[in-house]
Coordinates of C-alpha atoms and ligand atoms in Angstrom, one line a residue:
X1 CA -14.3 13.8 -22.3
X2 CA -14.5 10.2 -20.7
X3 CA -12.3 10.1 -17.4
X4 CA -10.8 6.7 -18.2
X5 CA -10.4 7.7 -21.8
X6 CA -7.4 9.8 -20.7
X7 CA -6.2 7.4 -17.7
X8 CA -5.5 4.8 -19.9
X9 CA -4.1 7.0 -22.3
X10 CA -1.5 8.4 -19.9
X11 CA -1.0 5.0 -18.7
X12 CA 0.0 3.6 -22.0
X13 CA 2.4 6.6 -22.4
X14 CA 4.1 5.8 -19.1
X15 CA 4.5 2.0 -20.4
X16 CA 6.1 3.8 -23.2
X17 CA 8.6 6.2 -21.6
X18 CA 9.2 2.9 -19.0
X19 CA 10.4 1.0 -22.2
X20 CA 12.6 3.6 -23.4
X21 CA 10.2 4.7 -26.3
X22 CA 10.3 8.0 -24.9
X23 CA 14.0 9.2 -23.4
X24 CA 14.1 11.1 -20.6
X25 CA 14.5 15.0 -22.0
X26 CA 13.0 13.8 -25.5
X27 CA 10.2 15.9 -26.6
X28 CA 6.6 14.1 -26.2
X29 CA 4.6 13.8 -29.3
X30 CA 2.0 16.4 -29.6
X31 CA -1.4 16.8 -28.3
X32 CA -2.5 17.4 -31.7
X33 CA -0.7 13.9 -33.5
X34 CA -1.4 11.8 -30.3
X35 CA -5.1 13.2 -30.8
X36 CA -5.3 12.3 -34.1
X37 CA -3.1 8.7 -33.8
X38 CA -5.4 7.9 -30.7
X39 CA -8.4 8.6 -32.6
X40 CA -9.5 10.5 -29.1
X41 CA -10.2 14.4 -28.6
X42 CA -7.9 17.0 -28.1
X43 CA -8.7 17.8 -24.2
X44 CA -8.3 13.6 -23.3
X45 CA -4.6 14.1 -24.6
X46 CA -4.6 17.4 -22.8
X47 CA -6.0 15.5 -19.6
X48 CA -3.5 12.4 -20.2
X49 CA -0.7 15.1 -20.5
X50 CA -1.4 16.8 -17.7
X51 CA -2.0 14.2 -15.5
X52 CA 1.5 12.5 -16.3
X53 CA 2.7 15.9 -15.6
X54 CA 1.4 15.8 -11.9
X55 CA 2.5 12.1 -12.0
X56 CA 6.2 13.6 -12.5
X57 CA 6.6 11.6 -15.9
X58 CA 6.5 14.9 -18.0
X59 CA 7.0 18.4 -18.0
X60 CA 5.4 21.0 -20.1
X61 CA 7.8 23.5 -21.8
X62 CA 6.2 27.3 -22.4
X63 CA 4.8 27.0 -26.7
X64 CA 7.6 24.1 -27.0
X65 CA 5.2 20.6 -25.5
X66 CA 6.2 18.0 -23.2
X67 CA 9.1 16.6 -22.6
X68 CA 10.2 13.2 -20.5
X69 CA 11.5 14.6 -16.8
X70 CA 14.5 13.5 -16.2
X71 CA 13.3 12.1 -12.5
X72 CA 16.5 11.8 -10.3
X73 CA 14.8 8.5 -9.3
X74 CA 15.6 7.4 -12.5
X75 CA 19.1 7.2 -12.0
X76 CA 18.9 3.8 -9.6
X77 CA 16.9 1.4 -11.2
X78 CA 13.5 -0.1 -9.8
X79 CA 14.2 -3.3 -7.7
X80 CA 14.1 -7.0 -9.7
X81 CA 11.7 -9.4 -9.6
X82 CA 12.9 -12.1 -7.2
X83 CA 12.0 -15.9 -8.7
X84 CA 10.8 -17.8 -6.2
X85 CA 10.1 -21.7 -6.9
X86 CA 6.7 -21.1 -4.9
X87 CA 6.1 -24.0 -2.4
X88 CA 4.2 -24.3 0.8
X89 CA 6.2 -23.6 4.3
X90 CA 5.6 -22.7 7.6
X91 CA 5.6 -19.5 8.2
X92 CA 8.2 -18.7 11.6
X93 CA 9.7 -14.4 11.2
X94 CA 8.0 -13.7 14.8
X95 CA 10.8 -12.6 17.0
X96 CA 12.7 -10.3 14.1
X97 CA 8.9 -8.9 13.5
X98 CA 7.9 -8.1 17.2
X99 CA 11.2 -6.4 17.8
X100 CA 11.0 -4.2 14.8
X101 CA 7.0 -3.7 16.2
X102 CA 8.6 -2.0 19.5
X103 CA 11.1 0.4 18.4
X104 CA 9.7 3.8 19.6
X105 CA 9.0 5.9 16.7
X106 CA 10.1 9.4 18.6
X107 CA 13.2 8.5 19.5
X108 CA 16.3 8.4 16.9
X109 CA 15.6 7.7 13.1
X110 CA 13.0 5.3 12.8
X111 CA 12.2 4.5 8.9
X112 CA 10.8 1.3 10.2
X113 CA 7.4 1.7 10.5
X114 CA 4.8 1.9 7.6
X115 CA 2.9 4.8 9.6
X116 CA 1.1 8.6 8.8
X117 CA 2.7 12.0 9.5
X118 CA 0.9 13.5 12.5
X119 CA 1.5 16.7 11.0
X120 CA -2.0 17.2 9.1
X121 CA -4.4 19.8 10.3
X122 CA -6.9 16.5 10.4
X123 CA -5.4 15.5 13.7
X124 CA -6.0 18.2 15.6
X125 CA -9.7 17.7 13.9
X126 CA -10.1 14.4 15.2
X127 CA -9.0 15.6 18.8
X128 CA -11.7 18.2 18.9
X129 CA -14.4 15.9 17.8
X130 CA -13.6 13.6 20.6
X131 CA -13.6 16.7 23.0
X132 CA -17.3 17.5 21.6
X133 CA -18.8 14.1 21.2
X134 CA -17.5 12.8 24.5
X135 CA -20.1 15.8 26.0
X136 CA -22.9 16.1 24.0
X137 CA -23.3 12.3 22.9
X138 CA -24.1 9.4 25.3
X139 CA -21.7 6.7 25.0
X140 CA -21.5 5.7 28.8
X141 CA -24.4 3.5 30.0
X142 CA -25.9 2.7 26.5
X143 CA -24.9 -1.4 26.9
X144 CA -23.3 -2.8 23.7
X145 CA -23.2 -2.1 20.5
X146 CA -24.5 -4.3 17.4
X147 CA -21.3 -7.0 17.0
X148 CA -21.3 -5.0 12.9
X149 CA -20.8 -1.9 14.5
X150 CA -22.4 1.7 14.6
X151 CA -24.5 1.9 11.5
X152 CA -23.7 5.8 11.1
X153 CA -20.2 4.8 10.5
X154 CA -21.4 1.9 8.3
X155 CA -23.2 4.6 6.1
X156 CA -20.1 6.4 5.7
X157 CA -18.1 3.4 4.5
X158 CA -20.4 2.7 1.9
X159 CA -20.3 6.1 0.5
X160 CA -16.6 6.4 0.6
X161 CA -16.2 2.3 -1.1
X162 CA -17.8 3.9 -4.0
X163 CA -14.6 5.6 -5.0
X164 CA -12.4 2.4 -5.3
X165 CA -15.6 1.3 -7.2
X166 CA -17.2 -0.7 -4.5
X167 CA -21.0 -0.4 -4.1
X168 CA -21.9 -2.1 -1.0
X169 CA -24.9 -1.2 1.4
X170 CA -24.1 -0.2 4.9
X171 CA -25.4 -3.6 6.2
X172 CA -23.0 -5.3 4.2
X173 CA -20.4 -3.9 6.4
X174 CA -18.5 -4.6 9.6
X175 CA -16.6 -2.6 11.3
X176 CA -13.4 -3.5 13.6
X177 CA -10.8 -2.2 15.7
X178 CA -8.1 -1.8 12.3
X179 CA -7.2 -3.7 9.2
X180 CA -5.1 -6.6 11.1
X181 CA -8.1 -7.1 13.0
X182 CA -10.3 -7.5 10.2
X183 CA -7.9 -9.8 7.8
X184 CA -7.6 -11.9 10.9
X185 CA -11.3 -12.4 11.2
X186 CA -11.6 -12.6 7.5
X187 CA -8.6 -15.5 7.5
X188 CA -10.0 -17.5 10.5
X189 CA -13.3 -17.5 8.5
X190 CA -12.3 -19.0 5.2
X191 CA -9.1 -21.6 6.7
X192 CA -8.9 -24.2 9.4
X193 CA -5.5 -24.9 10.6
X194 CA -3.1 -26.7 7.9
X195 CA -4.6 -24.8 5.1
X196 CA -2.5 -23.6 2.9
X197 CA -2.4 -19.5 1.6
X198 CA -1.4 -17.3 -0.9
X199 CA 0.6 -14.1 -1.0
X200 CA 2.7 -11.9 -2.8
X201 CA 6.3 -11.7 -2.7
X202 CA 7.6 -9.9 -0.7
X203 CA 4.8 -9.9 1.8
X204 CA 3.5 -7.3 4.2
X205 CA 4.9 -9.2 7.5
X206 CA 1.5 -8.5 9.6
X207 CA -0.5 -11.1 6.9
X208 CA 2.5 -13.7 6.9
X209 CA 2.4 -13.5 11.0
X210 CA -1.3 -13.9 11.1
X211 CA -1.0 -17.2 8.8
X212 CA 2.0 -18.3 11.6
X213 CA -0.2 -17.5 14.0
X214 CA -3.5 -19.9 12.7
X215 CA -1.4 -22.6 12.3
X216 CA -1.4 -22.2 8.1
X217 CA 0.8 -22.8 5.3
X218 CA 2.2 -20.1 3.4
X219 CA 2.8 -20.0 -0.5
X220 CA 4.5 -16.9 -1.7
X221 CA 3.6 -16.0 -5.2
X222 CA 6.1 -13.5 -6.8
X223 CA 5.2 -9.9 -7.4
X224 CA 6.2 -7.6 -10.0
X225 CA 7.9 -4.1 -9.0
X226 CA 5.8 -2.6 -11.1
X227 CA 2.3 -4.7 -11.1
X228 CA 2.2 -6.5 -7.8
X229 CA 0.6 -10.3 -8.0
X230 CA 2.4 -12.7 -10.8
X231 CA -1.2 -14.0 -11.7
X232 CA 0.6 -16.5 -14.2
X233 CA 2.9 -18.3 -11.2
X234 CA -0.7 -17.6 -8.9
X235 CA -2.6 -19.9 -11.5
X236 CA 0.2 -22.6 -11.7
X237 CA 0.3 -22.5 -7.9
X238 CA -3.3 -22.8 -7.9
X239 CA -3.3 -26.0 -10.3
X240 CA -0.4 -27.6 -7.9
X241 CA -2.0 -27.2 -4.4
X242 CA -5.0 -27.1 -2.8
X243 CA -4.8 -23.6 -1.6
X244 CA -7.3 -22.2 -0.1
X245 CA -7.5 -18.6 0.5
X246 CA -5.4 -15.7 -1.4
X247 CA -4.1 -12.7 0.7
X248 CA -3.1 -9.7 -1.4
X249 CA -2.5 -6.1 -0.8
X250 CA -3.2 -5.5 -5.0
X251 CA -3.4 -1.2 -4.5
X252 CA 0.2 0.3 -3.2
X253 CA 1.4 -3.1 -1.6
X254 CA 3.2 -2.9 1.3
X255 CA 6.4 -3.2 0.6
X256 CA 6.7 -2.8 -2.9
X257 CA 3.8 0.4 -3.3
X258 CA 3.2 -0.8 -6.8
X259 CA -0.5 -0.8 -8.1
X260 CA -1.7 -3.8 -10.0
X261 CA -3.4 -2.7 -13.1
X262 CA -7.2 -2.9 -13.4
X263 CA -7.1 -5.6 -16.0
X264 CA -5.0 -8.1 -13.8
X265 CA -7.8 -7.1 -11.1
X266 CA -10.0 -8.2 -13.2
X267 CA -8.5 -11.5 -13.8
X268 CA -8.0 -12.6 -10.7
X269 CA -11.5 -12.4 -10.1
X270 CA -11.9 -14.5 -12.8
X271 CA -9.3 -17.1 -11.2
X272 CA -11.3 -16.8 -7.7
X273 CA -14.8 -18.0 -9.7
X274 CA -13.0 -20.0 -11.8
X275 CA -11.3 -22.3 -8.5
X276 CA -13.6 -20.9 -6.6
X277 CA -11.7 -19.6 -3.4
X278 CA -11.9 -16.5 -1.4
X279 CA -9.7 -13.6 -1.9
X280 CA -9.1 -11.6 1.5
X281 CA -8.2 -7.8 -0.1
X282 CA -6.3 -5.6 2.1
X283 CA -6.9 -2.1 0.8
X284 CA -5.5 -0.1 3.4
X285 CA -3.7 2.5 1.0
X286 CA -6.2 2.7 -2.1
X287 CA -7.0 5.8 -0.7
X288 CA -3.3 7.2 -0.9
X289 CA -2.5 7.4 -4.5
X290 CA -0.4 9.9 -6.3
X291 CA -2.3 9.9 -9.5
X292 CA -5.3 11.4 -10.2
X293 CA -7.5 8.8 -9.7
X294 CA -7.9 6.8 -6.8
X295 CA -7.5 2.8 -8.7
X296 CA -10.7 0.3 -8.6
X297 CA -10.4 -2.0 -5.4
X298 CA -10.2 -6.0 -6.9
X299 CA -14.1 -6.0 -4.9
X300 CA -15.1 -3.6 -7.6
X301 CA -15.0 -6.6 -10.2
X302 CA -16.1 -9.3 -8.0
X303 CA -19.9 -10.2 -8.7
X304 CA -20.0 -13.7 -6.3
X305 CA -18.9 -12.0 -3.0
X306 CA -15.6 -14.2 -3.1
X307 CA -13.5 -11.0 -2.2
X308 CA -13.6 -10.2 1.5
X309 CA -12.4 -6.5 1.0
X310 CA -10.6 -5.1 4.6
X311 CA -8.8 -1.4 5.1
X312 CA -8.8 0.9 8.0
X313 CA -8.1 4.6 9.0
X314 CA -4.4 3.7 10.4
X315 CA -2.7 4.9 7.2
X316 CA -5.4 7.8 6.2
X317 CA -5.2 9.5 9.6
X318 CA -3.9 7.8 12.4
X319 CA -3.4 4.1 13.8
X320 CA -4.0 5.4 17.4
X321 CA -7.8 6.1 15.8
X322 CA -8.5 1.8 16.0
X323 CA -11.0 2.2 13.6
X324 CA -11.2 -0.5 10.4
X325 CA -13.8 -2.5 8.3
X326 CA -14.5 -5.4 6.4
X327 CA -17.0 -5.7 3.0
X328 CA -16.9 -10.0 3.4
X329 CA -19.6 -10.5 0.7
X330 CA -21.1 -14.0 1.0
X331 CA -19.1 -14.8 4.2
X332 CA -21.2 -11.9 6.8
X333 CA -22.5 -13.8 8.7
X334 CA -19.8 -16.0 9.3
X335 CA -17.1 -12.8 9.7
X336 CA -20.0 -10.9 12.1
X337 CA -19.9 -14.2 14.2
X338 CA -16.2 -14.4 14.1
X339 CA -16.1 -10.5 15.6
X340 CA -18.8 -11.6 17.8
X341 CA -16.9 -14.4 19.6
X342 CA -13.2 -12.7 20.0
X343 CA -14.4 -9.2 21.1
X344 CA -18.4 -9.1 21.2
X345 CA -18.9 -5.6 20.2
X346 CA -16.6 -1.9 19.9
X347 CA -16.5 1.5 21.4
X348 CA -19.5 3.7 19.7
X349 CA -17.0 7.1 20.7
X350 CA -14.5 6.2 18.4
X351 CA -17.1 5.2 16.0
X352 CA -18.7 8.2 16.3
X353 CA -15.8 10.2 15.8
X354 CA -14.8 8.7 12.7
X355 CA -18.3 8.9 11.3
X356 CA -18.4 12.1 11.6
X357 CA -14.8 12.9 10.5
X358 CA -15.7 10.7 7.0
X359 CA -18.8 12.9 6.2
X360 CA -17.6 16.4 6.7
X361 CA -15.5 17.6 3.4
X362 CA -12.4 18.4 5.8
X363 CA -11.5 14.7 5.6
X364 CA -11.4 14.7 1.7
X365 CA -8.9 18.1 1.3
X366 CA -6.9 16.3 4.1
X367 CA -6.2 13.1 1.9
X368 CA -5.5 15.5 -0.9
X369 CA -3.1 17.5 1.5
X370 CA -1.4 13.4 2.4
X371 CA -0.9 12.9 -1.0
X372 CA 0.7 15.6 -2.2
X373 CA 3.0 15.5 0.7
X374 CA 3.4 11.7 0.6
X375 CA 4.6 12.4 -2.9
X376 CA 6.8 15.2 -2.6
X377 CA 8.4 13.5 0.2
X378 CA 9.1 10.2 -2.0
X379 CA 10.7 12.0 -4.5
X380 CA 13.1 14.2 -1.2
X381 CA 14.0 10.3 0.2
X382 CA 15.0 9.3 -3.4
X383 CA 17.5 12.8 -3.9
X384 CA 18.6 11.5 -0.6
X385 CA 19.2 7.9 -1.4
X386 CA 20.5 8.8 -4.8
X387 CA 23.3 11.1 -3.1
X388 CA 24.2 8.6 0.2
X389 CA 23.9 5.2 -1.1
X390 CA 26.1 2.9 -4.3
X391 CA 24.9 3.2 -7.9
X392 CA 23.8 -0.4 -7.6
X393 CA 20.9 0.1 -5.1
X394 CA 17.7 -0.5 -6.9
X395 CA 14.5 1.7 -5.9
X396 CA 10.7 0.8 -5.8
X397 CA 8.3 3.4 -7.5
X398 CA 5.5 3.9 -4.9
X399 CA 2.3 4.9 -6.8
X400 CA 0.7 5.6 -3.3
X401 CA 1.5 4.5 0.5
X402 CA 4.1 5.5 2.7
X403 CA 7.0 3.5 2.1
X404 CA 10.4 2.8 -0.6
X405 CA 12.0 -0.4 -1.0
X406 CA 15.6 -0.8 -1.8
X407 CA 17.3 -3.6 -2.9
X408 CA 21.0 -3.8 -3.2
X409 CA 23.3 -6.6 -4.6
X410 CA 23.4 -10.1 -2.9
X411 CA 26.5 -9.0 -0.6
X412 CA 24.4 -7.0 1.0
X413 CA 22.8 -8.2 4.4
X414 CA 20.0 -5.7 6.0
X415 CA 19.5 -7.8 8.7
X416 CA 23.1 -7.2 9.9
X417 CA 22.8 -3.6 9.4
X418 CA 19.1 -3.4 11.2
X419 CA 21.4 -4.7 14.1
X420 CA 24.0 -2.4 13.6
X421 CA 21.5 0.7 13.1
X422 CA 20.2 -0.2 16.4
X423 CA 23.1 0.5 18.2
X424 CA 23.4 4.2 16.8
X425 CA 19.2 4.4 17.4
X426 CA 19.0 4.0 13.5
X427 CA 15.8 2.2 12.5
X428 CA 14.9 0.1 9.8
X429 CA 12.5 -2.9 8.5
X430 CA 14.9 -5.1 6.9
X431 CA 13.7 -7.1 4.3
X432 CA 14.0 -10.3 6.2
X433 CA 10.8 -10.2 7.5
X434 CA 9.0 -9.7 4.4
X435 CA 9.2 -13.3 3.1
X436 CA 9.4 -16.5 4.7
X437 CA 11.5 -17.7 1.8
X438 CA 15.2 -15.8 3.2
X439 CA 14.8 -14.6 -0.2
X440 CA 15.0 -10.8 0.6
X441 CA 18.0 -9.9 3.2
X442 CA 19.9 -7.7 0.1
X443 CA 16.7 -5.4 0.7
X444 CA 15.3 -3.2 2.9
X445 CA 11.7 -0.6 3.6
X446 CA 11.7 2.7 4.7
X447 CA 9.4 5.0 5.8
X448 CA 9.3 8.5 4.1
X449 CA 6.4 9.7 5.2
X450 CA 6.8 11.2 8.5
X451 CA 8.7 14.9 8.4
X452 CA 12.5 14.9 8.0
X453 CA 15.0 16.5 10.4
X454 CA 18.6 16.6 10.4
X455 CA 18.8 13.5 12.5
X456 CA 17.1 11.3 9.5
X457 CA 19.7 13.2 6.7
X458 CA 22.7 11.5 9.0
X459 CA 21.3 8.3 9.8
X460 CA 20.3 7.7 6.2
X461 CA 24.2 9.0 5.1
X462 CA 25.5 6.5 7.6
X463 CA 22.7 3.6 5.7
X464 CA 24.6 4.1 2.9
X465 CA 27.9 4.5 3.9
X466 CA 27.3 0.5 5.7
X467 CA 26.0 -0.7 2.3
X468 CA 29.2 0.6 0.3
X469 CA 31.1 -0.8 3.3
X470 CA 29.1 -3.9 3.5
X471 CA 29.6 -4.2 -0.7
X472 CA 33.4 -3.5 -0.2
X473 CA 34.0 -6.4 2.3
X474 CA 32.4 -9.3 0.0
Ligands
PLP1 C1 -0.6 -3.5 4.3 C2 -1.0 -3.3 5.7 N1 -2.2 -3.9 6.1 C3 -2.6 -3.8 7.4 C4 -1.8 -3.1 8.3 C5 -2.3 -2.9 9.7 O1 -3.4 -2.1 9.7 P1 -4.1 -1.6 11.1 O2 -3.2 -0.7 11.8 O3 -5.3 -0.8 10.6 O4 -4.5 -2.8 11.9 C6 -0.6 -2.5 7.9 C7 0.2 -1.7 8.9 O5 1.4 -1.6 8.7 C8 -0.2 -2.6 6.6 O6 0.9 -2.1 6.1

């Protein structure tokens, strides 16, 4: 059985059941037909089949087949795609963004902040290694390290790239203090101040305060709820201005948690030869995905080195951990320099630590142990948000990550009710600061990952009940 023989197959089927070929509760064709139909074998319909079944698409009835779940998620439709006229601006969200940055995240409700549950086995893992290595290893008194990092911890990048289909040598390979880190690097690299830059919208607010931040131009390119990057507006907005450098979070963006299909990955490497400009990929969740398969990385189809790829451990284990990467293809030398002159080299303990925490097998069952939970907890947010907030509120489908985005109708502000939230220690991002545009204030992200309590069932109850208010008033 080929393993992307039944991928695609399941994919086409959730295109299907997504257009309404399939209704939820209808009966699924059988494994038999859809073998025959396909032209494929009889365990790649079984493998698509059960793999939408894990995916929450279908559900297998005892000698009667599958059958479309009837997802309660299905009951609020997934957000629209807002149509932007893309043009440069500045880019100016920084008080709203630092304030958000320094609500504490144990006190109250906080859905605010796209971070890991600290409730994974792994954790107290990490702390142990750091007990050990801080013995038996000498990290005191050894002068600096090389400004690419520890190469240990190099070698265990590589191996793990090769999942998102990345096959890069260890010296190809820098290591930093997180992803922010290394998109800034990566972004100082390939701009100069007045450039102008591409992202999705909406846009994870850490890239569009980095571009404030050098002095750059932003141009938002919509994003499909579904498969992330327009690459249509991206070409016309290529032929209009001279942009040059594309920022994209293309696996589970942040907010939206959608994963662009491998064939648009594919395509935009074709746009990046064809203008030739750099991509700077931030892949931070690739490794959190719901499906089977963990998606391709756009790096995986680049053969020029024009995609700088960047990620981090924040999301997989812990942001505390300060331990993130680049693969910048052609520009090393320039993105080793850049590291070289802001920070001249990094701790080898934590380096150490997460070397070792990447090789041993514990690190793989925990991302299987995130996911699952991840996912379970998605579909607990979205029984919640069905039951607390109006009919009209529109949810994203996360394929991966840690977060849900809601959008409600126009009416709606969410930076009023971040304000009002705050008062009864209520947390939330509101979708303000994910555009430069003012495009997104009906919308706002939540955290679902961390573990519920009865404090997070009121707060979101009282979310709601300010939306229906909110609604009411207009
Ligand atoms: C899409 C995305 N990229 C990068 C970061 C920052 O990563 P790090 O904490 O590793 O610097 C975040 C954190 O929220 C994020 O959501």
């Amino acid at each position: 059985m080929e393993t992307n023989l039944y991928a695609q197959l399941a994919d086409s089927l959730v295109e299907q059941i997504r257009q309404g070929v399939f209704r939820p509760s209808e009966k699924m064709p059988s494994v038999r037909l859809l073998a025959r139909r396909e032209s494929v074998s009889i365990s790649t319909v079984s493998a698509a089949y059960e793999l939408l079944e894990r995916r929450g698409w279908v559900e297998a009835r005892e000698r009667s087949g599958y059958f479309v779940q009837s997802r309660s998620e299905e009951t609020l439709s997934v957000p629209k795609q807002v149509r932007t006229r893309p043009r440069p601006l500045p880019t100016t969200l920084s008080q709203l963004v630092m304030e958000v940055q320094r609500g504490s995240i144990t006190e109250g409700a906080n859905f605010s902040r796209a971070i890991p549950s600290s409730d994974f086995p792994i954790i107290r893992q990490v702390q142990r290694t750091y007990t050990r290595l801080s013995r038996t290893q000498a990290f005191l008194g050894i002068g600096y390290d090389t400004p690419e990092g520890l190469l240990v911890l190099r070698q265990q990048i590589a191996r793990r790239a090769v999942d998102a289909g990345v096959f890069a040598p260890p010296e190809s390979i820098i290591v930093t203090t997180g992803c922010q880190n290394a998109m800034a690097h990566c972004l100082r690299v390939v701009t100069r101040p007045g450039d102008i830059v591409a992202v999705e919208s909406p846009c994870y607010y850490g890239q569009l305060q980095m571009i404030e931040a050098l002095g750059l131009q932003t141009v938002e390119i919509p994003a499909h709820p579904e498969t992330g990057l327009s690459l249509e507006a991206l070409q016309l907005a290529l032929d209009k201005w001279p942009i040059k450098a594309i920022m994209t979070v293309p696996t589970f963006s942040n907010p939206l948690g959608c994963n662009m299909p491998d064939e648009n990955k594919r395509a935009l490497v074709d746009l990046l030869d064809r203008y030739d400009i750099p991509l700077i990929e931030d892949d931070i969740y690739g490794d959190l995905h719901y499906a089977e398969q963990r998606p391709k990385a756009v790096k995986a189809f680049d053969k020029n080195g024009r995609v700088l790829l960047c990620s981090s451990l924040s999301k997989t284990i812990d942001p505390q951990f300060g331990i993130g990467w680049i693969i910048p293809g052609r520009y090393f030398e320039e993105v080793v320099h850049s590291k070289f002159v802001t920070s001249h080299a990094m701790a080898s303990l934590p380096q150490m630590v997460a070397a070792e925490i990447l090789a041993q097998g514990a690190y793989e069952r925990h991302l299987r142990l995130a996911r699952e939970t991840y996912r379970q907890r998605y579909q607990f947010i979205v029984e919640r948000i069905t039951e607390y907030f109006p009919p009209e509120t529109r949810v994203s489908r996360p394929e991966g990550g840690l977060v849900v985005w809601l959008q409600f109708p126009p009416q709606v502000d969410t930076t009023k009710l971040y304000h009002r939230g705050l008062t009864e220690h209520i947390r939330i991002a509101p979708g303000e600061l994910f555009s430069v545009t003012g495009k997104y204030r009906n919308c706002m992200r939540l955290n679902y990952a961390l573990a519920w309590s009865p404090e997070k069932e009121e707060a979101l109850r009282k979310l709601g009940s300010w939306v229906k208010e909110a609604m009411d008033e207009a």
